[in-house]
mmCIF file of C-alpha atoms in Angstrom:
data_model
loop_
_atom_site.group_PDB
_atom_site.id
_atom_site.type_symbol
_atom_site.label_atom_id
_atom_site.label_comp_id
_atom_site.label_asym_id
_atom_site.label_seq_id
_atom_site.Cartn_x
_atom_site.Cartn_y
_atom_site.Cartn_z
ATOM 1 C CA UNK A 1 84.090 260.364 86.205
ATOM 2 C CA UNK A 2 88.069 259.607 85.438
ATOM 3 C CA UNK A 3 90.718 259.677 87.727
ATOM 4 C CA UNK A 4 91.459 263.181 86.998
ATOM 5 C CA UNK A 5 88.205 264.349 88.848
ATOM 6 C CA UNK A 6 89.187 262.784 91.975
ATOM 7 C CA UNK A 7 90.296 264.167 94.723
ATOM 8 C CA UNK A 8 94.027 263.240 95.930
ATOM 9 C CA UNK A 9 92.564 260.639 98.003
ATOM 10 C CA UNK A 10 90.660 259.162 95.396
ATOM 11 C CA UNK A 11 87.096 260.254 96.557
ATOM 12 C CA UNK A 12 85.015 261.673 93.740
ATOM 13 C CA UNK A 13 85.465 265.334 92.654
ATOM 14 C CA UNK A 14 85.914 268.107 95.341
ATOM 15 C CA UNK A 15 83.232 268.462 98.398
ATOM 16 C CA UNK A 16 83.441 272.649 97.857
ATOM 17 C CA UNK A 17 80.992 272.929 100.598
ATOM 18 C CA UNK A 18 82.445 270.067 103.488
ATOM 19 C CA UNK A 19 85.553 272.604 102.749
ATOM 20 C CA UNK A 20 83.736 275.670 103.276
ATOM 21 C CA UNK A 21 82.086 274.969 106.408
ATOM 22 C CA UNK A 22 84.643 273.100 107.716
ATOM 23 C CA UNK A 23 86.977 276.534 107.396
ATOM 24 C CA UNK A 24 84.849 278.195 109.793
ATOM 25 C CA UNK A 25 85.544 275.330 112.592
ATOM 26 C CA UNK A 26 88.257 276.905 114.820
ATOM 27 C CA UNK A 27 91.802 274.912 114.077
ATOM 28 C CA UNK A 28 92.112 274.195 117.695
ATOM 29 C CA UNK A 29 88.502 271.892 117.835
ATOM 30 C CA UNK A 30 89.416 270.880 114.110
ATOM 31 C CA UNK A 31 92.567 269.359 115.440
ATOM 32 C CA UNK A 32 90.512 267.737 118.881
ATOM 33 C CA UNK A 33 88.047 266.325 116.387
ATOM 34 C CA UNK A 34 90.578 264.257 114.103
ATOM 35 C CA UNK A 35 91.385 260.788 115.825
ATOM 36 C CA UNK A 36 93.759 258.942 114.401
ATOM 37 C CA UNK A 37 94.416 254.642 114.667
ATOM 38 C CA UNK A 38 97.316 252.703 113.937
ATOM 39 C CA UNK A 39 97.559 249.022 113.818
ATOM 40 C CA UNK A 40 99.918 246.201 112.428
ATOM 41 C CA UNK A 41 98.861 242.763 110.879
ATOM 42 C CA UNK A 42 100.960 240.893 113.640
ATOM 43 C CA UNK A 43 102.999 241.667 116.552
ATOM 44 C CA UNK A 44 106.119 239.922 116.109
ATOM 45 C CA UNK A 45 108.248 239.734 112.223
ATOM 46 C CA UNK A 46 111.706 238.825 111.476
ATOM 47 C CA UNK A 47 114.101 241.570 109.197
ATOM 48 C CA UNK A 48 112.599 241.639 105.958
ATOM 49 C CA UNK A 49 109.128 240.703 106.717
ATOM 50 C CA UNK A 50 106.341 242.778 104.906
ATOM 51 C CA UNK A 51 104.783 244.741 107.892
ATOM 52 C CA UNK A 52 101.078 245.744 107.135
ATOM 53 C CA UNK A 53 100.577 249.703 108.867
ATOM 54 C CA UNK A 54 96.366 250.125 108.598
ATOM 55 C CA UNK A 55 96.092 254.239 109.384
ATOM 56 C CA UNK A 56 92.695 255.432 110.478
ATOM 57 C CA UNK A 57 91.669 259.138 110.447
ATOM 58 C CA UNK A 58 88.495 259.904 111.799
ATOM 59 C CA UNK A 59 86.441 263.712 112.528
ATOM 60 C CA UNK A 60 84.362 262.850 115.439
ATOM 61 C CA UNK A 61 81.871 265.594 115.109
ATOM 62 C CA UNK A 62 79.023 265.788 112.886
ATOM 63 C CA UNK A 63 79.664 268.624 110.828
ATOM 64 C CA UNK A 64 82.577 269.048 108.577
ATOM 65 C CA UNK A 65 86.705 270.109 109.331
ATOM 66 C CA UNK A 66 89.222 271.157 108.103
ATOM 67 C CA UNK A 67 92.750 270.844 109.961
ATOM 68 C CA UNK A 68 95.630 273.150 108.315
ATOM 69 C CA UNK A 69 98.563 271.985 107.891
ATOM 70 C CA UNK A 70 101.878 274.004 107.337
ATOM 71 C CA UNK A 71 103.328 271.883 103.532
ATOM 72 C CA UNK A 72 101.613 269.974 101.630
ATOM 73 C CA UNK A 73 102.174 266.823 103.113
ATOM 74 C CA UNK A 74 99.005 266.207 105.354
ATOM 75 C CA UNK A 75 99.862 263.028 107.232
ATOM 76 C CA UNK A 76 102.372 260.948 107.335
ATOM 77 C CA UNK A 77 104.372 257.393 109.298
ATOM 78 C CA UNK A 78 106.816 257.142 110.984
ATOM 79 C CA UNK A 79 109.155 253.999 112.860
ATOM 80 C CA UNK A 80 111.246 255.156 115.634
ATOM 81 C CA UNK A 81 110.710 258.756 114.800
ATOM 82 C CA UNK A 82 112.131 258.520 111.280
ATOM 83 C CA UNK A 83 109.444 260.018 108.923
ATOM 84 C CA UNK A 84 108.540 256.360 106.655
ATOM 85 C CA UNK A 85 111.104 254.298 108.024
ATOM 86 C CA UNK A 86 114.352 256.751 106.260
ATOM 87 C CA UNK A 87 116.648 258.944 107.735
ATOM 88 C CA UNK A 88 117.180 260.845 104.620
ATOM 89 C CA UNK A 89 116.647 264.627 104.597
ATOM 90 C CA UNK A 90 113.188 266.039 103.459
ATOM 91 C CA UNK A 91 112.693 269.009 101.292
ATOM 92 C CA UNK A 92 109.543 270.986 102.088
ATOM 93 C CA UNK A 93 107.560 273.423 99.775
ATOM 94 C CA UNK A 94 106.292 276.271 101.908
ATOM 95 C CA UNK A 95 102.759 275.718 100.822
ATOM 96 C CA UNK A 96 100.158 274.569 103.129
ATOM 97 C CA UNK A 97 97.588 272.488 102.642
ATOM 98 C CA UNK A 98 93.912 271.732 104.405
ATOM 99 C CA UNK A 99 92.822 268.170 105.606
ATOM 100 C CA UNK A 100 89.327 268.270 104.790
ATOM 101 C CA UNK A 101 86.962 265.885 106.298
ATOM 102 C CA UNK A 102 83.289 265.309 105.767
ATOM 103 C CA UNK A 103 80.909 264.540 108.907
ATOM 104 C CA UNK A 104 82.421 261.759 110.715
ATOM 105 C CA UNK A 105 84.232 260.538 108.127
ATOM 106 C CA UNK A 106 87.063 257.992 107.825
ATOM 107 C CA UNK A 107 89.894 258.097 105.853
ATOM 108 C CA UNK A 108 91.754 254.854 106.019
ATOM 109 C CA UNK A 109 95.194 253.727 104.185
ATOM 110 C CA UNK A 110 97.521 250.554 104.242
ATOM 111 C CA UNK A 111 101.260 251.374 104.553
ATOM 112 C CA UNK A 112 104.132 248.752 104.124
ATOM 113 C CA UNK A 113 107.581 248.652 105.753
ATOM 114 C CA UNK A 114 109.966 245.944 105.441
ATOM 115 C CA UNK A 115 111.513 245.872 109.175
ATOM 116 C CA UNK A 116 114.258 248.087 107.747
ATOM 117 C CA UNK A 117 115.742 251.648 107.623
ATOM 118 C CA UNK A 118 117.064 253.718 104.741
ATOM 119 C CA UNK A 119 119.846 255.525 105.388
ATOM 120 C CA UNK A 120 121.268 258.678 103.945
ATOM 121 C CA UNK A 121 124.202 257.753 101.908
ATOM 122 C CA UNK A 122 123.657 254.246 102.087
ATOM 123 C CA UNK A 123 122.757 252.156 98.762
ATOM 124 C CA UNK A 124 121.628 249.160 101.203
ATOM 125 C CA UNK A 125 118.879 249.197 103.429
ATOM 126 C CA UNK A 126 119.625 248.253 107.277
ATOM 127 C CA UNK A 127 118.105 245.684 109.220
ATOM 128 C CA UNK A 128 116.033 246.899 111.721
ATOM 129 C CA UNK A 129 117.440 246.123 114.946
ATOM 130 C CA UNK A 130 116.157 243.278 117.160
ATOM 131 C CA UNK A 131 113.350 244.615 120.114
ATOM 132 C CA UNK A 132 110.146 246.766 120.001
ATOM 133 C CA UNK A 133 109.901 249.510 117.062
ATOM 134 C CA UNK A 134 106.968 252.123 117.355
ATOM 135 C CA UNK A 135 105.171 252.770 114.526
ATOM 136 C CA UNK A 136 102.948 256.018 114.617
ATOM 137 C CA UNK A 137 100.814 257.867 112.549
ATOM 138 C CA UNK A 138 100.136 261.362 112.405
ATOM 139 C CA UNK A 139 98.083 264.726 111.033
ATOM 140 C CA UNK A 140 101.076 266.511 109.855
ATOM 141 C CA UNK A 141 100.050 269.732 111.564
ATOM 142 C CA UNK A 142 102.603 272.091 114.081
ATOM 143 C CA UNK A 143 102.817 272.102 117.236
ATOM 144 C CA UNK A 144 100.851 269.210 119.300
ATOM 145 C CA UNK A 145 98.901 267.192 116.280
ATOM 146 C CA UNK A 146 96.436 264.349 116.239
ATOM 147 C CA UNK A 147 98.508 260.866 116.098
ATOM 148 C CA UNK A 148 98.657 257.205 117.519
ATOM 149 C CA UNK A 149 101.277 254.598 117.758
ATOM 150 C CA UNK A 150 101.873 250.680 118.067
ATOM 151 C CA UNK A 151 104.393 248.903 118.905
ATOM 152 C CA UNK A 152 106.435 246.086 116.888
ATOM 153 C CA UNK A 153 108.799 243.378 117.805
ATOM 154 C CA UNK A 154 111.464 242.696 115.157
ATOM 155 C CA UNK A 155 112.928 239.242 116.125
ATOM 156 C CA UNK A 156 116.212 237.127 114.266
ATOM 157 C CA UNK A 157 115.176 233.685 115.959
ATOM 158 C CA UNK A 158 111.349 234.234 115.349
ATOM 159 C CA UNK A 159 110.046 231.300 113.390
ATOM 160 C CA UNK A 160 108.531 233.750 111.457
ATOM 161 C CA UNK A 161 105.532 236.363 112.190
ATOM 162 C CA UNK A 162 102.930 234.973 114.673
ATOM 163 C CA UNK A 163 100.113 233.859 112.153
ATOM 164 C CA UNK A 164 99.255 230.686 113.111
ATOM 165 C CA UNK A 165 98.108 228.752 109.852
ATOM 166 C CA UNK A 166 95.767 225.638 109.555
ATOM 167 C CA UNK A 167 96.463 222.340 108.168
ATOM 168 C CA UNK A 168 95.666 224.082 104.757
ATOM 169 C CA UNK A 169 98.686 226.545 104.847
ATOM 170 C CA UNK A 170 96.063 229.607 105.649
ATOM 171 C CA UNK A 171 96.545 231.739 108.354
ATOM 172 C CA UNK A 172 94.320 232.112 110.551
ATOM 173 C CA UNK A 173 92.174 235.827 111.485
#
């Protein structure tokens, strides 16, 4: 099967029926059933270090869902509130989409951001600020939606991210 037969997620070809039965599970359990993770790879990173976002989805219930949501975007990050790290504006298609899930499946992604902002109008990218960022994650659904967060310290004096390393050079799990 080539790429073209994958879904957008990269699963192989379209589950017809997880979509089918998951329509008939009201939107209001659909969106109860979704759990959604967030973690970083450290706690602690200086402006400009690589931060690692993992993103967890999970449907809870053994049978399949479906969660609407109102464009096509289906989930998304954001760090202090601004959607992927940028203040920039957004344009939305007035399509929706559906956020299918199979039984208790998980749908997991890695996201990077560089402890910095993009602003509108601005060719540089900003520094974030030094103290605690949240990072969250989130079904991109109206109203109240399925989401988590974490928070991140963004440090000037840090010595650098706290991985501690071994004689080798390699960091320590």
């Amino acid at each position: 099967m080539d790429d073209a037969d994958d879904d957008r997620f990269g699963f192989p070809g379209r589950n017809y029926l997880a979509s089918a039965l998951g329509a008939l599970v009201p939107q209001s359990l659909a969106r109860r059933a979704v759990t959604v993770s967030v973690a970083t790879d450290h706690r602690r990173y200086r402006p400009g270090d690589t931060v690692a976002i993992d993103i967890e989805f999970r449907n809870r219930l053994p049978v399949p869902v479906s969660v609407s949501t109102p464009g096509l975007r289906l989930w998304g990050w954001s760090v202090d509130g601004l959607l992927e790290a940028s203040d920039e504006p957004r344009y939305h298609r007035a399509t929706s989409a559906e956020f299918v899930f199979r039984p208790r499946e998980r749908k997991r992604f890695r996201r990077t951001w560089d402890a910095r902002f993009e602003r509108a109008g601005e060719q540089e990218r900003e520094d974030a600020e030094p103290g605690e960022h949240e990072i969250a994650a989130f079904v991109a659904t109206d109203g109240r939606r399925p989401s988590d967060a974490t928070t991140v310290v963004v440090d000037r004096r840090a010595p650098g991210s706290d991985v501690r390393r071994s004689e080798s050079g390699e960091p320590h799990r």
